[in-house]
PDB file of C-alpha atoms and ligand atoms in Angstrom:
ATOM      1  CA  MET A   1      20.415  61.381  43.717  1.00  0.00           C
ATOM      2  CA  LYS A   2      21.717  57.954  44.679  1.00  0.00           C
ATOM      3  CA  ILE A   3      23.825  56.170  42.111  1.00  0.00           C
ATOM      4  CA  SER A   4      25.631  52.886  42.461  1.00  0.00           C
ATOM      5  CA  SER A   5      29.430  52.923  42.570  1.00  0.00           C
ATOM      6  CA  GLY A   6      29.477  50.791  39.413  1.00  0.00           C
ATOM      7  CA  LYS A   7      27.543  53.407  37.501  1.00  0.00           C
ATOM      8  CA  ALA A   8      29.626  56.226  38.963  1.00  0.00           C
ATOM      9  CA  LEU A   9      32.810  54.442  37.881  1.00  0.00           C
ATOM     10  CA  MET A  10      31.448  53.992  34.388  1.00  0.00           C
ATOM     11  CA  ALA A  11      30.611  57.693  34.235  1.00  0.00           C
ATOM     12  CA  LEU A  12      34.117  58.635  35.409  1.00  0.00           C
ATOM     13  CA  ALA A  13      35.750  56.298  32.911  1.00  0.00           C
ATOM     14  CA  THR A  14      33.632  57.743  30.114  1.00  0.00           C
ATOM     15  CA  SER A  15      34.548  61.320  30.950  1.00  0.00           C
ATOM     16  CA  ALA A  16      38.234  60.470  31.325  1.00  0.00           C
ATOM     17  CA  LEU A  17      38.194  58.847  27.901  1.00  0.00           C
ATOM     18  CA  LEU A  18      36.429  61.814  26.363  1.00  0.00           C
ATOM     19  CA  LEU A  19      38.729  64.345  27.999  1.00  0.00           C
ATOM     20  CA  SER A  20      42.035  62.751  27.030  1.00  0.00           C
ATOM     21  CA  PRO A  21      42.509  64.468  23.622  1.00  0.00           C
ATOM     22  CA  THR A  22      42.341  67.888  25.305  1.00  0.00           C
ATOM     23  CA  VAL A  23      44.688  67.063  28.141  1.00  0.00           C
ATOM     24  CA  ALA A  24      47.431  66.073  25.718  1.00  0.00           C
ATOM     25  CA  SER A  25      47.727  69.573  24.288  1.00  0.00           C
ATOM     26  CA  ALA A  26      47.081  71.537  27.484  1.00  0.00           C
ATOM     27  CA  GLU A  27      50.646  72.890  27.548  1.00  0.00           C
ATOM     28  CA  THR A  28      50.605  74.443  24.131  1.00  0.00           C
ATOM     29  CA  VAL A  29      46.999  75.601  23.889  1.00  0.00           C
ATOM     30  CA  MET A  30      45.602  78.034  26.430  1.00  0.00           C
ATOM     31  CA  LEU A  31      42.129  79.455  26.513  1.00  0.00           C
ATOM     32  CA  ALA A  32      42.260  83.283  26.709  1.00  0.00           C
ATOM     33  CA  PRO A  33      39.744  84.938  29.054  1.00  0.00           C
ATOM     34  CA  ASN A  34      38.510  87.235  26.262  1.00  0.00           C
ATOM     35  CA  ASP A  35      38.169  84.484  23.653  1.00  0.00           C
ATOM     36  CA  PHE A  36      34.410  84.056  23.725  1.00  0.00           C
ATOM     37  CA  VAL A  37      34.308  81.676  20.800  1.00  0.00           C
ATOM     38  CA  GLY A  38      36.946  79.455  22.478  1.00  0.00           C
ATOM     39  CA  ILE A  39      35.054  79.601  25.764  1.00  0.00           C
ATOM     40  CA  SER A  40      31.835  78.601  23.990  1.00  0.00           C
ATOM     41  CA  PHE A  41      33.628  75.585  22.460  1.00  0.00           C
ATOM     42  CA  TRP A  42      34.873  74.624  25.912  1.00  0.00           C
ATOM     43  CA  THR A  43      31.519  75.113  27.681  1.00  0.00           C
ATOM     44  CA  ILE A  44      29.601  73.168  25.060  1.00  0.00           C
ATOM     45  CA  SER A  45      32.142  70.317  25.261  1.00  0.00           C
ATOM     46  CA  MET A  46      31.247  69.952  28.944  1.00  0.00           C
ATOM     47  CA  ALA A  47      27.512  70.229  28.288  1.00  0.00           C
ATOM     48  CA  MET A  48      27.768  67.467  25.667  1.00  0.00           C
ATOM     49  CA  VAL A  49      29.671  65.161  28.065  1.00  0.00           C
ATOM     50  CA  ALA A  50      27.191  65.785  30.887  1.00  0.00           C
ATOM     51  CA  ALA A  51      24.205  65.271  28.582  1.00  0.00           C
ATOM     52  CA  SER A  52      25.695  62.009  27.248  1.00  0.00           C
ATOM     53  CA  ILE A  53      26.160  60.510  30.706  1.00  0.00           C
ATOM     54  CA  PHE A  54      22.673  61.603  31.738  1.00  0.00           C
ATOM     55  CA  PHE A  55      20.944  60.195  28.630  1.00  0.00           C
ATOM     56  CA  LEU A  56      22.886  56.939  28.754  1.00  0.00           C
ATOM     57  CA  MET A  57      22.120  56.289  32.417  1.00  0.00           C
ATOM     58  CA  GLU A  58      18.483  57.300  32.092  1.00  0.00           C
ATOM     59  CA  ALA A  59      18.059  54.889  29.164  1.00  0.00           C
ATOM     60  CA  GLY A  60      18.148  51.982  31.616  1.00  0.00           C
ATOM     61  CA  ARG A  61      15.019  53.222  33.361  1.00  0.00           C
ATOM     62  CA  PHE A  62      12.824  53.083  30.267  1.00  0.00           C
ATOM     63  CA  SER A  63      11.100  50.285  28.378  1.00  0.00           C
ATOM     64  CA  THR A  64      13.007  48.719  25.456  1.00  0.00           C
ATOM     65  CA  LYS A  65      10.878  50.701  23.019  1.00  0.00           C
ATOM     66  CA  TRP A  66      12.451  53.964  24.217  1.00  0.00           C
ATOM     67  CA  ARG A  67      15.830  52.589  25.267  1.00  0.00           C
ATOM     68  CA  THR A  68      17.191  52.353  21.722  1.00  0.00           C
ATOM     69  CA  SER A  69      16.223  55.968  21.015  1.00  0.00           C
ATOM     70  CA  MET A  70      17.909  57.138  24.211  1.00  0.00           C
ATOM     71  CA  VAL A  71      21.107  55.226  23.457  1.00  0.00           C
ATOM     72  CA  VAL A  72      21.249  56.606  19.904  1.00  0.00           C
ATOM     73  CA  GLY A  73      20.607  60.065  21.360  1.00  0.00           C
ATOM     74  CA  SER A  74      23.535  59.724  23.741  1.00  0.00           C
ATOM     75  CA  LEU A  75      25.736  58.663  20.809  1.00  0.00           C
ATOM     76  CA  VAL A  76      24.875  61.981  19.162  1.00  0.00           C
ATOM     77  CA  THR A  77      26.054  64.000  22.166  1.00  0.00           C
ATOM     78  CA  ILE A  78      29.153  61.839  22.780  1.00  0.00           C
ATOM     79  CA  ILE A  79      30.269  62.205  19.151  1.00  0.00           C
ATOM     80  CA  ALA A  80      29.650  65.945  19.348  1.00  0.00           C
ATOM     81  CA  ALA A  81      31.606  66.205  22.631  1.00  0.00           C
ATOM     82  CA  VAL A  82      34.728  64.693  21.061  1.00  0.00           C
ATOM     83  CA  HIS A  83      34.444  66.959  18.014  1.00  0.00           C
ATOM     84  CA  TYR A  84      34.064  69.993  20.289  1.00  0.00           C
ATOM     85  CA  PHE A  85      37.349  69.150  22.053  1.00  0.00           C
ATOM     86  CA  TYR A  86      39.133  69.118  18.706  1.00  0.00           C
ATOM     87  CA  MET A  87      37.298  72.158  17.366  1.00  0.00           C
ATOM     88  CA  ARG A  88      38.288  74.143  20.446  1.00  0.00           C
ATOM     89  CA  ASP A  89      41.926  73.166  19.892  1.00  0.00           C
ATOM     90  CA  VAL A  90      41.823  74.294  16.251  1.00  0.00           C
ATOM     91  CA  TRP A  91      40.145  77.571  17.163  1.00  0.00           C
ATOM     92  CA  VAL A  92      42.378  78.403  20.153  1.00  0.00           C
ATOM     93  CA  SER A  93      45.653  77.475  18.469  1.00  0.00           C
ATOM     94  CA  THR A  94      45.012  78.890  14.971  1.00  0.00           C
ATOM     95  CA  GLY A  95      42.022  81.259  15.235  1.00  0.00           C
ATOM     96  CA  GLU A  96      40.599  79.485  12.231  1.00  0.00           C
ATOM     97  CA  THR A  97      37.185  77.950  11.661  1.00  0.00           C
ATOM     98  CA  PRO A  98      37.326  74.149  12.167  1.00  0.00           C
ATOM     99  CA  THR A  99      35.274  73.442   9.038  1.00  0.00           C
ATOM    100  CA  VAL A 100      36.402  69.841   8.521  1.00  0.00           C
ATOM    101  CA  TYR A 101      35.748  68.747  12.118  1.00  0.00           C
ATOM    102  CA  ARG A 102      32.421  70.583  12.069  1.00  0.00           C
ATOM    103  CA  TYR A 103      31.197  68.813   8.968  1.00  0.00           C
ATOM    104  CA  VAL A 104      32.543  65.390   9.978  1.00  0.00           C
ATOM    105  CA  ASP A 105      30.558  65.802  13.195  1.00  0.00           C
ATOM    106  CA  TRP A 106      27.398  66.817  11.323  1.00  0.00           C
ATOM    107  CA  LEU A 107      27.873  64.034   8.794  1.00  0.00           C
ATOM    108  CA  ILE A 108      27.711  61.471  11.616  1.00  0.00           C
ATOM    109  CA  THR A 109      25.248  63.091  14.024  1.00  0.00           C
ATOM    110  CA  VAL A 110      22.625  64.375  11.559  1.00  0.00           C
ATOM    111  CA  PRO A 111      21.946  60.902  10.069  1.00  0.00           C
ATOM    112  CA  LEU A 112      21.768  59.511  13.634  1.00  0.00           C
ATOM    113  CA  GLN A 113      19.097  62.074  14.404  1.00  0.00           C
ATOM    114  CA  MET A 114      17.220  61.059  11.274  1.00  0.00           C
ATOM    115  CA  VAL A 115      17.398  57.467  12.585  1.00  0.00           C
ATOM    116  CA  GLU A 116      15.631  58.781  15.696  1.00  0.00           C
ATOM    117  CA  PHE A 117      12.614  59.845  13.665  1.00  0.00           C
ATOM    118  CA  TYR A 118      12.453  56.379  12.189  1.00  0.00           C
ATOM    119  CA  PHE A 119      12.916  54.641  15.577  1.00  0.00           C
ATOM    120  CA  ILE A 120      10.231  56.471  17.467  1.00  0.00           C
ATOM    121  CA  LEU A 121       7.734  55.680  14.693  1.00  0.00           C
ATOM    122  CA  ALA A 122       8.942  52.103  14.210  1.00  0.00           C
ATOM    123  CA  ALA A 123       8.408  51.491  17.939  1.00  0.00           C
ATOM    124  CA  VAL A 124       4.675  52.085  17.605  1.00  0.00           C
ATOM    125  CA  ALA A 125       3.659  51.413  13.987  1.00  0.00           C
ATOM    126  CA  ALA A 126       4.646  49.456  10.895  1.00  0.00           C
ATOM    127  CA  VAL A 127       6.799  51.889   8.911  1.00  0.00           C
ATOM    128  CA  SER A 128       8.876  51.361   5.789  1.00  0.00           C
ATOM    129  CA  ALA A 129      12.656  51.730   5.809  1.00  0.00           C
ATOM    130  CA  GLY A 130      12.103  54.212   2.967  1.00  0.00           C
ATOM    131  CA  ILE A 131      11.479  56.884   5.630  1.00  0.00           C
ATOM    132  CA  PHE A 132      15.016  56.437   6.903  1.00  0.00           C
ATOM    133  CA  TRP A 133      16.612  56.371   3.431  1.00  0.00           C
ATOM    134  CA  ARG A 134      14.802  59.486   2.229  1.00  0.00           C
ATOM    135  CA  LEU A 135      15.763  61.404   5.374  1.00  0.00           C
ATOM    136  CA  LEU A 136      19.354  60.197   4.954  1.00  0.00           C
ATOM    137  CA  ILE A 137      19.560  61.320   1.334  1.00  0.00           C
ATOM    138  CA  GLY A 138      18.121  64.744   2.242  1.00  0.00           C
ATOM    139  CA  SER A 139      20.749  65.108   5.017  1.00  0.00           C
ATOM    140  CA  LEU A 140      23.618  64.141   2.715  1.00  0.00           C
ATOM    141  CA  VAL A 141      22.596  66.610   0.002  1.00  0.00           C
ATOM    142  CA  MET A 142      22.256  69.356   2.629  1.00  0.00           C
ATOM    143  CA  LEU A 143      25.639  68.703   4.244  1.00  0.00           C
ATOM    144  CA  VAL A 144      27.659  68.004   1.088  1.00  0.00           C
ATOM    145  CA  GLY A 145      26.308  71.217  -0.491  1.00  0.00           C
ATOM    146  CA  GLY A 146      27.202  73.233   2.618  1.00  0.00           C
ATOM    147  CA  TYR A 147      30.659  71.674   2.906  1.00  0.00           C
ATOM    148  CA  LEU A 148      31.639  72.227  -0.720  1.00  0.00           C
ATOM    149  CA  GLY A 149      30.556  75.858  -0.348  1.00  0.00           C
ATOM    150  CA  GLU A 150      32.347  76.509   2.948  1.00  0.00           C
ATOM    151  CA  ALA A 151      35.511  74.676   1.905  1.00  0.00           C
ATOM    152  CA  GLY A 152      35.704  76.863  -1.214  1.00  0.00           C
ATOM    153  CA  MET A 153      35.327  73.937  -3.622  1.00  0.00           C
ATOM    154  CA  ILE A 154      32.242  75.408  -5.277  1.00  0.00           C
ATOM    155  CA  ASN A 155      30.693  78.882  -5.278  1.00  0.00           C
ATOM    156  CA  ILE A 156      29.567  79.796  -1.754  1.00  0.00           C
ATOM    157  CA  TRP A 157      25.985  80.585  -2.867  1.00  0.00           C
ATOM    158  CA  LEU A 158      25.666  77.488  -5.027  1.00  0.00           C
ATOM    159  CA  GLY A 159      26.601  75.448  -1.938  1.00  0.00           C
ATOM    160  CA  PHE A 160      23.966  77.353   0.010  1.00  0.00           C
ATOM    161  CA  VAL A 161      21.238  76.631  -2.539  1.00  0.00           C
ATOM    162  CA  ILE A 162      22.092  72.894  -2.679  1.00  0.00           C
ATOM    163  CA  GLY A 163      22.072  72.784   1.140  1.00  0.00           C
ATOM    164  CA  MET A 164      18.670  74.498   1.299  1.00  0.00           C
ATOM    165  CA  ALA A 165      17.247  72.016  -1.218  1.00  0.00           C
ATOM    166  CA  GLY A 166      18.331  69.050   0.956  1.00  0.00           C
ATOM    167  CA  TRP A 167      16.781  70.625   4.041  1.00  0.00           C
ATOM    168  CA  ALA A 168      13.538  71.389   2.171  1.00  0.00           C
ATOM    169  CA  TYR A 169      13.330  67.718   1.173  1.00  0.00           C
ATOM    170  CA  ILE A 170      13.695  66.617   4.828  1.00  0.00           C
ATOM    171  CA  LEU A 171      10.960  69.075   5.883  1.00  0.00           C
ATOM    172  CA  TYR A 172       8.680  67.732   3.172  1.00  0.00           C
ATOM    173  CA  GLU A 173       9.179  64.154   4.407  1.00  0.00           C
ATOM    174  CA  ILE A 174       8.472  64.893   8.071  1.00  0.00           C
ATOM    175  CA  PHE A 175       5.483  67.171   7.393  1.00  0.00           C
ATOM    176  CA  ALA A 176       3.742  65.831   4.302  1.00  0.00           C
ATOM    177  CA  GLY A 177       5.558  62.556   3.507  1.00  0.00           C
ATOM    178  CA  GLU A 178       5.188  59.060   4.925  1.00  0.00           C
ATOM    179  CA  ALA A 179       6.814  59.925   8.295  1.00  0.00           C
ATOM    180  CA  GLY A 180       4.372  62.782   8.900  1.00  0.00           C
ATOM    181  CA  LYS A 181       1.400  60.621   7.925  1.00  0.00           C
ATOM    182  CA  VAL A 182       2.382  57.673  10.140  1.00  0.00           C
ATOM    183  CA  SER A 183       2.786  59.988  13.129  1.00  0.00           C
ATOM    184  CA  ALA A 184      -0.560  61.714  12.540  1.00  0.00           C
ATOM    185  CA  GLU A 185      -2.522  58.537  11.870  1.00  0.00           C
ATOM    186  CA  SER A 186      -1.115  55.706  13.963  1.00  0.00           C
ATOM    187  CA  ALA A 187       1.081  57.017  16.808  1.00  0.00           C
ATOM    188  CA  PRO A 188      -0.069  57.236  20.447  1.00  0.00           C
ATOM    189  CA  GLU A 189      -0.180  60.671  22.125  1.00  0.00           C
ATOM    190  CA  SER A 190       3.295  60.506  23.724  1.00  0.00           C
ATOM    191  CA  VAL A 191       4.956  59.614  20.416  1.00  0.00           C
ATOM    192  CA  LYS A 192       2.895  62.125  18.483  1.00  0.00           C
ATOM    193  CA  ALA A 193       3.951  64.863  20.899  1.00  0.00           C
ATOM    194  CA  ALA A 194       7.632  63.886  20.730  1.00  0.00           C
ATOM    195  CA  PHE A 195       7.504  63.651  16.938  1.00  0.00           C
ATOM    196  CA  GLY A 196       5.853  67.082  16.757  1.00  0.00           C
ATOM    197  CA  THR A 197       8.498  68.723  18.940  1.00  0.00           C
ATOM    198  CA  MET A 198      11.386  66.997  17.126  1.00  0.00           C
ATOM    199  CA  ARG A 199       9.883  68.241  13.875  1.00  0.00           C
ATOM    200  CA  LEU A 200       9.673  71.762  15.280  1.00  0.00           C
ATOM    201  CA  ILE A 201      13.359  71.583  16.208  1.00  0.00           C
ATOM    202  CA  VAL A 202      14.269  70.455  12.673  1.00  0.00           C
ATOM    203  CA  THR A 203      12.278  73.413  11.303  1.00  0.00           C
ATOM    204  CA  VAL A 204      13.060  76.280  13.676  1.00  0.00           C
ATOM    205  CA  GLY A 205      16.233  75.035  15.406  1.00  0.00           C
ATOM    206  CA  TRP A 206      17.861  73.916  12.153  1.00  0.00           C
ATOM    207  CA  ALA A 207      17.039  77.277  10.529  1.00  0.00           C
ATOM    208  CA  ILE A 208      19.779  78.784  12.718  1.00  0.00           C
ATOM    209  CA  TYR A 209      22.476  77.025  10.596  1.00  0.00           C
ATOM    210  CA  PRO A 210      21.574  78.481   7.167  1.00  0.00           C
ATOM    211  CA  LEU A 211      21.053  81.874   8.845  1.00  0.00           C
ATOM    212  CA  GLY A 212      24.574  81.626  10.305  1.00  0.00           C
ATOM    213  CA  TYR A 213      25.956  80.609   6.907  1.00  0.00           C
ATOM    214  CA  PHE A 214      24.060  83.366   5.092  1.00  0.00           C
ATOM    215  CA  PHE A 215      25.038  86.246   7.370  1.00  0.00           C
ATOM    216  CA  SER A 216      28.634  85.096   7.935  1.00  0.00           C
ATOM    217  CA  TYR A 217      29.396  84.815   4.207  1.00  0.00           C
ATOM    218  CA  LEU A 218      27.336  87.844   3.172  1.00  0.00           C
ATOM    219  CA  GLY A 219      30.417  90.036   2.802  1.00  0.00           C
ATOM    220  CA  GLY A 220      32.153  87.455   0.557  1.00  0.00           C
ATOM    221  CA  ALA A 221      34.685  86.074   3.072  1.00  0.00           C
ATOM    222  CA  ALA A 222      33.426  84.370   6.249  1.00  0.00           C
ATOM    223  CA  ASP A 223      33.161  86.234   9.540  1.00  0.00           C
ATOM    224  CA  PRO A 224      34.689  83.455  11.718  1.00  0.00           C
ATOM    225  CA  VAL A 225      33.442  84.769  15.086  1.00  0.00           C
ATOM    226  CA  MET A 226      29.843  85.103  13.915  1.00  0.00           C
ATOM    227  CA  LEU A 227      29.921  81.761  12.087  1.00  0.00           C
ATOM    228  CA  ASN A 228      31.263  79.732  15.019  1.00  0.00           C
ATOM    229  CA  VAL A 229      29.141  81.382  17.707  1.00  0.00           C
ATOM    230  CA  ILE A 230      25.961  80.812  15.681  1.00  0.00           C
ATOM    231  CA  TYR A 231      26.822  77.186  14.803  1.00  0.00           C
ATOM    232  CA  ASN A 232      27.745  76.508  18.456  1.00  0.00           C
ATOM    233  CA  VAL A 233      24.487  77.877  19.834  1.00  0.00           C
ATOM    234  CA  ALA A 234      22.588  75.909  17.170  1.00  0.00           C
ATOM    235  CA  ASP A 235      24.314  72.665  18.204  1.00  0.00           C
ATOM    236  CA  VAL A 236      23.230  73.036  21.836  1.00  0.00           C
ATOM    237  CA  ILE A 237      19.589  73.375  20.794  1.00  0.00           C
ATOM    238  CA  ASN A 238      19.636  70.810  18.020  1.00  0.00           C
ATOM    239  CA  LYS A 239      21.558  68.089  19.816  1.00  0.00           C
ATOM    240  CA  ILE A 240      20.957  68.362  23.574  1.00  0.00           C
ATOM    241  CA  ALA A 241      17.396  69.739  23.388  1.00  0.00           C
ATOM    242  CA  PHE A 242      16.513  67.315  20.566  1.00  0.00           C
ATOM    243  CA  VAL A 243      17.430  64.269  22.682  1.00  0.00           C
ATOM    244  CA  ALA A 244      15.878  65.889  25.776  1.00  0.00           C
ATOM    245  CA  VAL A 245      12.535  65.898  23.928  1.00  0.00           C
ATOM    246  CA  ILE A 246      12.810  62.132  23.421  1.00  0.00           C
ATOM    247  CA  TRP A 247      13.785  61.760  27.084  1.00  0.00           C
ATOM    248  CA  ALA A 248      10.712  63.762  28.148  1.00  0.00           C
ATOM    249  CA  ALA A 249       8.385  61.579  26.082  1.00  0.00           C
ATOM    250  CA  ALA A 250       9.956  58.391  27.469  1.00  0.00           C
ATOM    251  CA  ASN A 251       9.803  59.760  30.998  1.00  0.00           C
ATOM    252  CA  LYS A 252       6.131  60.632  30.661  1.00  0.00           C
ATOM    253  CA  GLU A 253       5.227  57.173  29.439  1.00  0.00           C
ATOM    254  CA  THR A 254       7.293  55.503  32.161  1.00  0.00           C
ATOM    255  CA  ALA A 255       5.770  57.532  35.011  1.00  0.00           C
TER     256      ALA A 255
HETATM  257  C1  RET B 301      24.100  68.274  15.207  1.00  0.00           C
HETATM  258  C2  RET B 301      24.182  68.996  14.019  1.00  0.00           C
HETATM  259  C3  RET B 301      23.111  69.408  13.261  1.00  0.00           C
HETATM  260  C4  RET B 301      21.710  69.108  13.654  1.00  0.00           C
HETATM  261  C5  RET B 301      23.430  70.138  12.079  1.00  0.00           C
HETATM  262  C6  RET B 301      22.545  70.609  11.209  1.00  0.00           C
HETATM  263  C7  RET B 301      22.978  71.357  10.083  1.00  0.00           C
HETATM  264  C8  RET B 301      22.159  71.998   9.203  1.00  0.00           C
HETATM  265  C9  RET B 301      20.679  71.957   9.326  1.00  0.00           C
HETATM  266  C10 RET B 301      22.773  72.732   8.114  1.00  0.00           C
HETATM  267  C11 RET B 301      22.104  73.320   7.127  1.00  0.00           C
HETATM  268  C12 RET B 301      22.623  74.088   5.968  1.00  0.00           C
HETATM  269  C13 RET B 301      21.677  74.591   5.060  1.00  0.00           C
HETATM  270  C14 RET B 301      20.212  74.316   5.217  1.00  0.00           C
HETATM  271  C15 RET B 301      22.055  75.421   3.894  1.00  0.00           C
HETATM  272  C16 RET B 301      23.437  75.965   3.968  1.00  0.00           C
HETATM  273  C17 RET B 301      24.418  74.967   4.397  1.00  0.00           C
HETATM  274  C18 RET B 301      24.131  74.327   5.759  1.00  0.00           C
HETATM  275  C19 RET B 301      24.894  73.020   5.725  1.00  0.00           C
HETATM  276  C20 RET B 301      24.689  75.231   6.870  1.00  0.00           C
END
């Protein structure tokens, strides 16, 4: 692939900026070769950086209609990359679950992904902002419930039930609510296909999180290895693959 030196410089500057928090603590925090959770944090950090640069640079190739979605998508992976650097530090230096960083990351990136649903529909049809607000409220209920449960502020199973209710509300909106209807009735094939796959990810891919929560807390206290491995795998699918679906739709329409 041929890239201009300007673009290459921008990519280098971006990665240097993203990597700086990790470099600062390199002396005190070492990754052990048998620490699989730590290694997964590290590997996913790199995948998020690489995905961000790819999505951001590819955005320039597409029509304005898709460009906004691609840029928002790269924000999701950039924000996740930075959180993964910090989460790896917490895990490697304390062996504890980085619950606060995890939920701060989700609290920013999940609403951005809900914006994506709105954007890809708004690009092709007249849609109400209500779609965005309802998806946002569903996300907040889901994440606040989960956080209060995991942080020990409310009963772990009450938090789980509140979280499930928020997720159910999101699923209702994208299948049977206004968003689902707009996609089915007025979107062109490329958008309909992207919307369908994004919806599948929010159904099947997102199911990994409550499963991780359920099985990790089943014994009363969390199993930190299980919890972090499951959440990490889920993030790769639900962030990188989610944006890759939008990229594929944009790429198809551009070709
Ligand atoms: C990039 C991060 C994403 C897409 C995170 C998604 C998180 C969830 C879908 C979490 C869902 C939960 C429930 C449905 C119930 C139990 C509590 C949660 C927060 C783990």
